[in-house]
PDB file of C-alpha atoms and ligand atoms in Angstrom:
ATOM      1  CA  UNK A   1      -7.957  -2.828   0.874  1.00 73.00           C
ATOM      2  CA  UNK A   2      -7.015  -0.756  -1.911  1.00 83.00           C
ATOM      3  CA  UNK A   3      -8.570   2.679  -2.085  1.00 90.00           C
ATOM      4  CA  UNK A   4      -7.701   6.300  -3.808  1.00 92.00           C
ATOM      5  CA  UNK A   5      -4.402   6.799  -1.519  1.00 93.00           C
ATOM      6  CA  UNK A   6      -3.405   3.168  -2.497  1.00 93.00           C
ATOM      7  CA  UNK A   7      -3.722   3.554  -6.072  1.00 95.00           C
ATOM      8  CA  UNK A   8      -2.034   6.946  -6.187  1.00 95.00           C
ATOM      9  CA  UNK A   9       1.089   5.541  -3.801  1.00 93.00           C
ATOM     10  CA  UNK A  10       1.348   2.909  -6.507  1.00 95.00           C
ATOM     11  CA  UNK A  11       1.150   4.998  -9.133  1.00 96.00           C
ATOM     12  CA  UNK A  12       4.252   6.818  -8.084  1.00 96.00           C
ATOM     13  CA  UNK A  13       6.156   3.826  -7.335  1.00 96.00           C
ATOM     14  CA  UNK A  14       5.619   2.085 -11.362  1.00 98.00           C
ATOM     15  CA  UNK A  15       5.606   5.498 -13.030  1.00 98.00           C
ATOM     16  CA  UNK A  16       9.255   5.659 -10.823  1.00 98.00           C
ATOM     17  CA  UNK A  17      10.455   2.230 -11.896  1.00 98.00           C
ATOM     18  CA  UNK A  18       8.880   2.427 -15.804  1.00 98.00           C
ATOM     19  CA  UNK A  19       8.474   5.281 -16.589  1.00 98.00           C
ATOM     20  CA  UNK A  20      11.036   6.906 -20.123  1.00 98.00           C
ATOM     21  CA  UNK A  21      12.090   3.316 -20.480  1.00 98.00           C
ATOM     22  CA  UNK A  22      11.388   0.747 -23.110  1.00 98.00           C
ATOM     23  CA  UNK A  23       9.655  -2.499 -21.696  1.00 98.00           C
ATOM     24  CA  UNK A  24      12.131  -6.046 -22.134  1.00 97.00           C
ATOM     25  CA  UNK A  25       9.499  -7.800 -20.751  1.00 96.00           C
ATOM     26  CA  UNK A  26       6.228  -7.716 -21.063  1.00 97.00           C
ATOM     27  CA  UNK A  27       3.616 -10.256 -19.952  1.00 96.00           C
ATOM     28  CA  UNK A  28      -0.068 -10.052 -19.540  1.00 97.00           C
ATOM     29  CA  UNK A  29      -1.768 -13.297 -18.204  1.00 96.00           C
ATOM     30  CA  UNK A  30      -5.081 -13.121 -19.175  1.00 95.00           C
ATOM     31  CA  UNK A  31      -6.620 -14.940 -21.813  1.00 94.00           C
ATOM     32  CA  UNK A  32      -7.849 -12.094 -23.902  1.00 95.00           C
ATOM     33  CA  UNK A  33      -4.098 -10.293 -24.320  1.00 95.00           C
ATOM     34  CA  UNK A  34      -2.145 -13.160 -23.595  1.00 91.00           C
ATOM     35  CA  UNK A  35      -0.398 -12.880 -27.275  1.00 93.00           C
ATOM     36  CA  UNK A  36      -0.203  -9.433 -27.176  1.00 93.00           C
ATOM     37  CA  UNK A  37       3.563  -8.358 -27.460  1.00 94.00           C
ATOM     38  CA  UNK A  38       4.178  -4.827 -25.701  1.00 97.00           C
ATOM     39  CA  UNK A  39       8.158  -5.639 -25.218  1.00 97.00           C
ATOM     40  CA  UNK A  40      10.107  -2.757 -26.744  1.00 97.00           C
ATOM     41  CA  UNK A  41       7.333   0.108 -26.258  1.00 98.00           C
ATOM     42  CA  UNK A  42       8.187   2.455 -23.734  1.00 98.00           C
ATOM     43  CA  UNK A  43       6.055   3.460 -20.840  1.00 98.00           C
ATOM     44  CA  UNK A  44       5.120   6.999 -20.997  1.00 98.00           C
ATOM     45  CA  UNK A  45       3.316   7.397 -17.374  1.00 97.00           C
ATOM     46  CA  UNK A  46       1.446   5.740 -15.071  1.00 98.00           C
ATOM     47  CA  UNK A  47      -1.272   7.695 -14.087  1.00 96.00           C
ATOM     48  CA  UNK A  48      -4.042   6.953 -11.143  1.00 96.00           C
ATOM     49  CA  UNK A  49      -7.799   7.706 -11.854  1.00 95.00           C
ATOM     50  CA  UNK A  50      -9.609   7.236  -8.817  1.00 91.00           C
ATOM     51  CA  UNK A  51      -8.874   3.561  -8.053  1.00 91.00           C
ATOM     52  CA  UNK A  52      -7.909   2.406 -11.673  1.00 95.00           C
ATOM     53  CA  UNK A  53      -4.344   2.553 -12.884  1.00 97.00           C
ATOM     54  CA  UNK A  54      -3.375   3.716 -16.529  1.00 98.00           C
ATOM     55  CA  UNK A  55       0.137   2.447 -17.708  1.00 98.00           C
ATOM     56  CA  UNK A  56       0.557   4.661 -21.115  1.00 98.00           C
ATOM     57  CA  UNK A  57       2.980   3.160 -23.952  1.00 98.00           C
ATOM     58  CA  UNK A  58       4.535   4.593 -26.857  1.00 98.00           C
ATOM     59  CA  UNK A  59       2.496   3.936 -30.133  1.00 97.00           C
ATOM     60  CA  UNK A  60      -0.679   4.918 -28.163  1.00 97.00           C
ATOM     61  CA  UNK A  61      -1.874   1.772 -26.101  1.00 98.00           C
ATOM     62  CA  UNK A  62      -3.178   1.789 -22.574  1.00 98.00           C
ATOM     63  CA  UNK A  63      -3.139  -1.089 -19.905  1.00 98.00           C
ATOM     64  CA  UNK A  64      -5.818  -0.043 -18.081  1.00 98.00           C
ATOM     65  CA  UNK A  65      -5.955  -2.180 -14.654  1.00 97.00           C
ATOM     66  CA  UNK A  66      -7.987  -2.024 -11.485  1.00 96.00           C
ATOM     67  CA  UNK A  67      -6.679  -3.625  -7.600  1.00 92.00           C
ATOM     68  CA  UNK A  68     -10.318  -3.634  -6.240  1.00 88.00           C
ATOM     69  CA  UNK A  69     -10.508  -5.814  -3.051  1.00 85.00           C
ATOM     70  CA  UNK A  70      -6.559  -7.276  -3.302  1.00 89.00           C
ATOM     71  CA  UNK A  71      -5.157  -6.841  -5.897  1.00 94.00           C
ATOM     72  CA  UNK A  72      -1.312  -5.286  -5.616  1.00 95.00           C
ATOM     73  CA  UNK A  73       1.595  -4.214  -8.343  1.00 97.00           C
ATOM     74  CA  UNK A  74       5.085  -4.736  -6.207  1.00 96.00           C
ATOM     75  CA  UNK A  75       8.212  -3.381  -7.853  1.00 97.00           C
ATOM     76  CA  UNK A  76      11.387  -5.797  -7.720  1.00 97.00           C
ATOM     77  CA  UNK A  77      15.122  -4.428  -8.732  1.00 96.00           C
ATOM     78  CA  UNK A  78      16.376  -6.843 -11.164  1.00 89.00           C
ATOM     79  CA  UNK A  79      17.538 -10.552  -9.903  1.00 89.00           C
ATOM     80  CA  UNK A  80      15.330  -9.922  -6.265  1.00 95.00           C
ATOM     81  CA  UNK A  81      13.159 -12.603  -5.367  1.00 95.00           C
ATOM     82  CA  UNK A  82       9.407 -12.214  -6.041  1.00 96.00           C
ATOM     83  CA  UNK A  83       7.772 -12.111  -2.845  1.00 92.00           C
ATOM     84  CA  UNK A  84       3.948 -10.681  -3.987  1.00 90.00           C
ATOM     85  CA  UNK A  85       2.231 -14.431  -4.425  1.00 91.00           C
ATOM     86  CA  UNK A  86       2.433 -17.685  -5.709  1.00 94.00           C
ATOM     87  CA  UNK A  87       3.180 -17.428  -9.868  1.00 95.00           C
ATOM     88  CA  UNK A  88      -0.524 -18.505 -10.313  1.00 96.00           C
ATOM     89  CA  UNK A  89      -2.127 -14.910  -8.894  1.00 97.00           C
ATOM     90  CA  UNK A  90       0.443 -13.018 -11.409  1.00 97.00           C
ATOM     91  CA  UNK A  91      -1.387 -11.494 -14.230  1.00 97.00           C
ATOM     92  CA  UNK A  92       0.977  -9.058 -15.456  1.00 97.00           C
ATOM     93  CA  UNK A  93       4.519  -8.486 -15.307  1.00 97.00           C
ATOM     94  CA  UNK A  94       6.093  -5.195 -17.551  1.00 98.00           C
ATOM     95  CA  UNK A  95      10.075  -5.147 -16.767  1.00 97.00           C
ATOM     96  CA  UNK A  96      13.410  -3.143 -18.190  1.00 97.00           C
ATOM     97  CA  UNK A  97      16.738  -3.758 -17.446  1.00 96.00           C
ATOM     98  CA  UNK A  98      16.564  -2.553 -14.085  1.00 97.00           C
ATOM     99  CA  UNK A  99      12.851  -2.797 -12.732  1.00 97.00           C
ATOM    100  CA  UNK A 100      10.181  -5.332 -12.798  1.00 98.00           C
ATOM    101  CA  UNK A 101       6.878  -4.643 -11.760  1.00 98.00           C
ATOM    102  CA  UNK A 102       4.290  -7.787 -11.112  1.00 98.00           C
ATOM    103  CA  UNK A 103       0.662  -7.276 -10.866  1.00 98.00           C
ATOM    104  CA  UNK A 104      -0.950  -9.885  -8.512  1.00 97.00           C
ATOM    105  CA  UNK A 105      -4.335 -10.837  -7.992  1.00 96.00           C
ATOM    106  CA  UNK A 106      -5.639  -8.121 -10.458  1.00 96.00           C
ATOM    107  CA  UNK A 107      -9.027  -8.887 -11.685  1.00 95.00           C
ATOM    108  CA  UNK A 108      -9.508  -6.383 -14.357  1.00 96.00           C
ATOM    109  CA  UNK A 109      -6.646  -5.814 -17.038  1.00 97.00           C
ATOM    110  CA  UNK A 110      -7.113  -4.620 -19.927  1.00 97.00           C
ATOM    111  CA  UNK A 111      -5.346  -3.323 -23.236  1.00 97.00           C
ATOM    112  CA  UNK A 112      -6.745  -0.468 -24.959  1.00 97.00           C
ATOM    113  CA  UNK A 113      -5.916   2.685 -27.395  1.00 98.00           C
ATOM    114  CA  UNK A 114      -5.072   5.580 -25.268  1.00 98.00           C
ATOM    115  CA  UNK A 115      -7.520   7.581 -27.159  1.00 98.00           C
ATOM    116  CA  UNK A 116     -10.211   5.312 -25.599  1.00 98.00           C
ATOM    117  CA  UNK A 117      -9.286   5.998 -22.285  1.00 97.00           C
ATOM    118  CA  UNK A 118     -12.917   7.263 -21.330  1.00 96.00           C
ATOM    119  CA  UNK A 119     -14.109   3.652 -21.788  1.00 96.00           C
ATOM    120  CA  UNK A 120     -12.830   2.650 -18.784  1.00 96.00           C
ATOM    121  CA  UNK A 121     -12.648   5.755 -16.836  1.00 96.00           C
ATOM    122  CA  UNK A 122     -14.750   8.375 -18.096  1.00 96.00           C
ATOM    123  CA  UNK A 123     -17.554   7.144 -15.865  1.00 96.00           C
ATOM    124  CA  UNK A 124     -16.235   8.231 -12.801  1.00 96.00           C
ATOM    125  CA  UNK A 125     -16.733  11.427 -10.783  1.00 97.00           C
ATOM    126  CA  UNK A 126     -14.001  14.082  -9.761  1.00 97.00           C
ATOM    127  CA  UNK A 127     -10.474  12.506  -8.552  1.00 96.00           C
ATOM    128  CA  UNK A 128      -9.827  13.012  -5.322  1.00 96.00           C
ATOM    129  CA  UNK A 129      -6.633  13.263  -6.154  1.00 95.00           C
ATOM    130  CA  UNK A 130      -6.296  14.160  -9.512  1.00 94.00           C
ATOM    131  CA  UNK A 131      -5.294  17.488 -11.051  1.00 90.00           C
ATOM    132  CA  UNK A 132      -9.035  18.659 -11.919  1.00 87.00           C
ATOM    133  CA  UNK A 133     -10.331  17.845  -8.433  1.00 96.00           C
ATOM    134  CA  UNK A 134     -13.150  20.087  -7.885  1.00 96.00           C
ATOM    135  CA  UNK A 135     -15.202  19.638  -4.835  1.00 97.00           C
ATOM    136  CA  UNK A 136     -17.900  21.862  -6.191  1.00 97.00           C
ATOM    137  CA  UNK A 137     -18.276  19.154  -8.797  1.00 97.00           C
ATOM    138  CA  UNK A 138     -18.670  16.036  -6.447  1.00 98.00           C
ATOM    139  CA  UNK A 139     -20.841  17.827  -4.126  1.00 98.00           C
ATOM    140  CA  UNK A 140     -23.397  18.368  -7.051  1.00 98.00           C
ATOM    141  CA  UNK A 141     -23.326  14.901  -7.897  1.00 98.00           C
ATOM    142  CA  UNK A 142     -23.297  13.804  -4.136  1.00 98.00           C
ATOM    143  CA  UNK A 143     -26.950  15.909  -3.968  1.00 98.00           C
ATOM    144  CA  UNK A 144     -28.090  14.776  -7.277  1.00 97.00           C
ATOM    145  CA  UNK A 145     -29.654  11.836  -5.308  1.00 97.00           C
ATOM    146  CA  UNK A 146     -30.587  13.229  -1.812  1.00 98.00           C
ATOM    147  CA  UNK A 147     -32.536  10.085  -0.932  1.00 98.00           C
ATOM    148  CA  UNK A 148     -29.395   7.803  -1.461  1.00 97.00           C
ATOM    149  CA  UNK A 149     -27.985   6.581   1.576  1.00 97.00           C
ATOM    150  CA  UNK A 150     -24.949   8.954   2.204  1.00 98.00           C
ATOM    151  CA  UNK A 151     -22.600   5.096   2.359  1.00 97.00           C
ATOM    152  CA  UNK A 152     -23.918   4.516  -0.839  1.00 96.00           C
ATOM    153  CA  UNK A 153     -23.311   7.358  -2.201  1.00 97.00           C
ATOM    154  CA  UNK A 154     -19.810   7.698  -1.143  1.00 97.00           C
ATOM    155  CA  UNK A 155     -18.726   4.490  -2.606  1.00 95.00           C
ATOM    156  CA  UNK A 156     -19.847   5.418  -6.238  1.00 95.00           C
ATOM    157  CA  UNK A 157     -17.157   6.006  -8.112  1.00 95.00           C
ATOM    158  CA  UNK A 158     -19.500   8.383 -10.903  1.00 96.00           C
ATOM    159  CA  UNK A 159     -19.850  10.357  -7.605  1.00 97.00           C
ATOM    160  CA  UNK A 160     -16.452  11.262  -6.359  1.00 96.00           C
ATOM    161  CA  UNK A 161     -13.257   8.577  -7.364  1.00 96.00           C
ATOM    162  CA  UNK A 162     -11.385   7.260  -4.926  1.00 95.00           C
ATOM    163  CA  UNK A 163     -13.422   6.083  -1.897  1.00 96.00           C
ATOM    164  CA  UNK A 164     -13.544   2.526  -0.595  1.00 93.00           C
ATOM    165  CA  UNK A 165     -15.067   1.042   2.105  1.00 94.00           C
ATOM    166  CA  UNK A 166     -12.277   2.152   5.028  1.00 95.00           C
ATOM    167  CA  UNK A 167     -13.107   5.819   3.828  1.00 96.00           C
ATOM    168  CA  UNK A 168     -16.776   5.721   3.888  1.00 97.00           C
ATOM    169  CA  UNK A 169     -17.203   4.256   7.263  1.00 98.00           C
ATOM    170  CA  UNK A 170     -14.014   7.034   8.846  1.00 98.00           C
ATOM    171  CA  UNK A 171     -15.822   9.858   6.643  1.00 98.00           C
ATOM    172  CA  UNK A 172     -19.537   9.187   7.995  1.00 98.00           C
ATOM    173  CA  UNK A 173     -18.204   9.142  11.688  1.00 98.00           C
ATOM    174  CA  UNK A 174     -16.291  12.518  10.694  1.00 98.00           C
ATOM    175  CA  UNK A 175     -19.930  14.000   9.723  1.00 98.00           C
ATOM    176  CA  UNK A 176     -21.158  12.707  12.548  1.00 98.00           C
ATOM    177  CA  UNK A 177     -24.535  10.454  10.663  1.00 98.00           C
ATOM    178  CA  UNK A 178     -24.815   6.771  10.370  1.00 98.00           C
ATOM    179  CA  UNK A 179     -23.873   5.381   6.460  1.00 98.00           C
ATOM    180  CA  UNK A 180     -27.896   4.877   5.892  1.00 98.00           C
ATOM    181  CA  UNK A 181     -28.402   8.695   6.521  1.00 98.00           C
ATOM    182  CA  UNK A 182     -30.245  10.416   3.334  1.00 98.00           C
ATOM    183  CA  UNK A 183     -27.345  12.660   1.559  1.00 98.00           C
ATOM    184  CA  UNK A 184     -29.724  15.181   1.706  1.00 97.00           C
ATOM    185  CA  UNK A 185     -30.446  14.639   5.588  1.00 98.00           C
ATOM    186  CA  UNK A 186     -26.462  15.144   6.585  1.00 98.00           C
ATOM    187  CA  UNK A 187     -26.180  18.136   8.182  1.00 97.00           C
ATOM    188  CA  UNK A 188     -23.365  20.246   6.658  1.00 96.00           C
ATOM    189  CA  UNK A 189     -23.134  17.562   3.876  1.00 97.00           C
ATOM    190  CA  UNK A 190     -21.151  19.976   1.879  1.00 97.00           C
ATOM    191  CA  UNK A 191     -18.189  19.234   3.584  1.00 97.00           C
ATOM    192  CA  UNK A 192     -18.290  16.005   2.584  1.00 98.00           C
ATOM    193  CA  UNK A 193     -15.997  16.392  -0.533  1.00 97.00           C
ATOM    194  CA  UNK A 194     -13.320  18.733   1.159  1.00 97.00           C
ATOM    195  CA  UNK A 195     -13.193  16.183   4.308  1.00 97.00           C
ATOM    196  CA  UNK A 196     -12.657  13.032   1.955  1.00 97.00           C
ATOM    197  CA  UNK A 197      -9.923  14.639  -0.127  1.00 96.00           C
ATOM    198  CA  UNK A 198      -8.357  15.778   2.876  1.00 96.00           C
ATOM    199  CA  UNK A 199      -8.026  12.720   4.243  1.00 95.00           C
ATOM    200  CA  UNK A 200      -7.000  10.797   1.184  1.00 94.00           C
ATOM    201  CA  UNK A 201      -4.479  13.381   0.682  1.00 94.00           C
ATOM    202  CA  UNK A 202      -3.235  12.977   3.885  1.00 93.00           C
ATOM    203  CA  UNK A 203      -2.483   9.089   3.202  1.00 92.00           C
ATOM    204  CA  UNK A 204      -1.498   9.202  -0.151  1.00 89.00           C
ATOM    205  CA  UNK A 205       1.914   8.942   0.084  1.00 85.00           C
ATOM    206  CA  UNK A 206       2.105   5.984   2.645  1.00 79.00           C
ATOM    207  CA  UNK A 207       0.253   2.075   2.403  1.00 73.00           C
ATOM    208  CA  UNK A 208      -0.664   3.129   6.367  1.00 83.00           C
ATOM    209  CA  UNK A 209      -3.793   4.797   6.615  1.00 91.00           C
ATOM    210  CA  UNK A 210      -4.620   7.214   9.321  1.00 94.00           C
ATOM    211  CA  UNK A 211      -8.188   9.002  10.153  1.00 95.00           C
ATOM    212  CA  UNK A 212      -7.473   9.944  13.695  1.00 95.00           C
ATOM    213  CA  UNK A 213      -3.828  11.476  13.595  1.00 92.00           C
ATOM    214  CA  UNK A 214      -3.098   8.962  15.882  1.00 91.00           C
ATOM    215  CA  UNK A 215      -0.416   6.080  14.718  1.00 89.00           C
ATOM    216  CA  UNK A 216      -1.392   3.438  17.818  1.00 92.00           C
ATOM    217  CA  UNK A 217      -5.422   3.852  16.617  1.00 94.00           C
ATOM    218  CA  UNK A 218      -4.821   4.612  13.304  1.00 96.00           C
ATOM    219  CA  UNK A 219      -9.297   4.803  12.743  1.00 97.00           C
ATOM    220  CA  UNK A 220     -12.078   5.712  14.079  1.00 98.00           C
ATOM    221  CA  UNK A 221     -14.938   3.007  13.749  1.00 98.00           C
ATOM    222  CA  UNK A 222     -13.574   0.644  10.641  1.00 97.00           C
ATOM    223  CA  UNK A 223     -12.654  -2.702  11.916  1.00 97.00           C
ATOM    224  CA  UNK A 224     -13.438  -1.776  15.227  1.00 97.00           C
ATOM    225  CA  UNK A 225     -16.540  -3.172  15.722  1.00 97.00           C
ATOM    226  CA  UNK A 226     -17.492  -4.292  19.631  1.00 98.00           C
ATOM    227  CA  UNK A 227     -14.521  -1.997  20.533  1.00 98.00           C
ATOM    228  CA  UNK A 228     -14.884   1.207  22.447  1.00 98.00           C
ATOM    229  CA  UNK A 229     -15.456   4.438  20.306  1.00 98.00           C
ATOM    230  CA  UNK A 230     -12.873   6.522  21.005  1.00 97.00           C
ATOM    231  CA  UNK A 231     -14.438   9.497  20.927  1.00 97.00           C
ATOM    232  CA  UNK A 232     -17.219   8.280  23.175  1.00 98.00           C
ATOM    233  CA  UNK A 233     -16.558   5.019  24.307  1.00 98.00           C
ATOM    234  CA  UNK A 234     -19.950   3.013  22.793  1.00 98.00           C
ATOM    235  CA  UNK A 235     -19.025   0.240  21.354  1.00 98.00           C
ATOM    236  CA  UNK A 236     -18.608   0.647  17.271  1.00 98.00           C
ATOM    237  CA  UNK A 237     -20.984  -1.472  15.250  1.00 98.00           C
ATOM    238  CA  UNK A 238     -20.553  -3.674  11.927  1.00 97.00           C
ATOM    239  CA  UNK A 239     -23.391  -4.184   9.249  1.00 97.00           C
ATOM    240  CA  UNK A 240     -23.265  -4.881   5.642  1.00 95.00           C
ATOM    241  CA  UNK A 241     -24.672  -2.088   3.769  1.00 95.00           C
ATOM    242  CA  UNK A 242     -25.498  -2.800  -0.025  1.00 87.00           C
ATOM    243  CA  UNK A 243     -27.678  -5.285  -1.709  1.00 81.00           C
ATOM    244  CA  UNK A 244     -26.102  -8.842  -3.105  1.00 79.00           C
ATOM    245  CA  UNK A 245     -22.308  -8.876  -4.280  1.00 76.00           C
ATOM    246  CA  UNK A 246     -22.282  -5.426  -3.544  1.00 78.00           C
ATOM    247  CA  UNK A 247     -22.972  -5.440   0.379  1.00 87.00           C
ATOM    248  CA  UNK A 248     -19.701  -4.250   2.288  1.00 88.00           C
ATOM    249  CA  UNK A 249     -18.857  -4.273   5.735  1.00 94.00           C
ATOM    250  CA  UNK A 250     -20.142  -0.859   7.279  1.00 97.00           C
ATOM    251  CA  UNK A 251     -18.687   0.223  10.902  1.00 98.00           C
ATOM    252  CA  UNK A 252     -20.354   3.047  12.635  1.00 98.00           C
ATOM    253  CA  UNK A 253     -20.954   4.483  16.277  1.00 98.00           C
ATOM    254  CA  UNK A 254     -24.756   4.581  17.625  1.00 98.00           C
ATOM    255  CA  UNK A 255     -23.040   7.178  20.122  1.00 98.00           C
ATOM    256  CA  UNK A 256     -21.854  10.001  18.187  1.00 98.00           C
ATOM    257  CA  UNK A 257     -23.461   9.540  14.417  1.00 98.00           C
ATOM    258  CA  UNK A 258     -27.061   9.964  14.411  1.00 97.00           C
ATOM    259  CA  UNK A 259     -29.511   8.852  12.015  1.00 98.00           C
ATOM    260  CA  UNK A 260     -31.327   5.273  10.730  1.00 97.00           C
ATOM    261  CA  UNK A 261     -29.304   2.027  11.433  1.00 96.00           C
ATOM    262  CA  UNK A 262     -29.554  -1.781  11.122  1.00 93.00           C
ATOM    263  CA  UNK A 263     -31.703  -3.015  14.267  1.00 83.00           C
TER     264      UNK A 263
HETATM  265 ZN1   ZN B   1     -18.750   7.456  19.670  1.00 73.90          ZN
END
């Protein structure tokens, strides 16, 4: 599932492949910019923003898209086989001579000026792995809502960008309190911020993530659930937390995080 670490890794790899050249193909396959011609503009950067990707063109556009539960941007050299997904999940495919990237399965993409940027990201809280980081900043907004259950509250993006659900379930075993803990109940909550951008830095340059240090148990309590902790041996537990479309699969251990749980 794509989360801050993902979105920065694939940053890096379209800003490598795009970036200083002028697009020969362009092709965005959604209704609303399907006749939108972006072939000879040239790609400026591609920048990550918590878990959104900004592709910046000459003459001042933006494609803003998002990968949220699996959506993926391969990079192909030029005459290799597509390999991402059948043609029907493309939905956008920018190409020079030597590099085509394909967006698959992306369910937001969108065209807009570069100047308008802060419509689709200027919602969100400090990048964990931006430039302006500032864990100060998150931690503020993490407290602004002590009642909020700390899951919760790690998952909004307004809060601090870049955590999905694999981070909030490793993060709330790291601080040792289920996800339906109170932020303001966590004890040593402020570490919160420093922990999460440590671990997304940690990860950011690889599509494997790793909480535990350890390559053969790469997490902690995500997707572990009726397995033995393996800090403590309990075995981890799985509810959703969140109400409607929003519920996510939430792994924790009763053994070593304390605080209220699903019965
Ligand atoms: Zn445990």
């Amino acid at each position: 599932m794509p989360e801050g670490d993902t979105v920065f890794h694939t940053a890096r790899r379209l800003d490598a492949a795009l970036s200083g050249r002028r697009l020969t193909v362009a092709d965005l396959r959604v209704p609303r910019f399907a006749t939108a011609d972006l072939t000879g503009r040239e790609v400026r950067d591609v920048t990550p923003r918590g878990k959104h990707l900004l592709t910046r063109l000459s003459g001042g556009l933006t494609l803003h898209t998002h990968l949220r539960m699996d959506g993926a941007w391969r990079v192909y050299e030029a005459g290799e086989r597509w390999r991402g997904g059948p043609g029907h999940q493309i939905r956008a495919v920018l190409g020079n001579e030597a590099r085509t990237a394909v967006g698959y399965r992306l369910p937001v993409v969108e065209l807009l000026r570069t100047a308008d940027e802060d419509r689709a990201v200027g919602h969100l809280g400090p990048d964990l792995l931006g430039p302006d980081w500032d864990a100060g900043a998150a931690l503020a907004r993490l407290l602004a809502a002590p009642e909020r259950p700390l899951g919760e509250a790690l998952l909004d993006q307004r809060n601090l960008a870049g955590i999905g659900n694999v981070y909030k379930s490793e993060l709330c075993f790291l601080l040792r309190v289920t996800p339906w803990t109170p932020v303001g109940d966590v004890p040593g909550v402020e570490r919160a911020p420093a922990l999460a951008a440590r671990l997304l830095h940690a990860n950011r340059d690889t599509f494997r993530r790793v909480t535990t240090g350890r390559r053969d148990t790469p997490l902690y309590v995500y997707g572990r659930a009726r397995r033995p902790c393996l800090r403590c041996g309990t075995p981890v537990r799985e509810a959703e937390q969140g109400d409607g479309t929003r519920a996510r699969p939430t792994y924790w251990c009763p053994g070593c995080q304390q605080g209220p749980a699903p019965s």
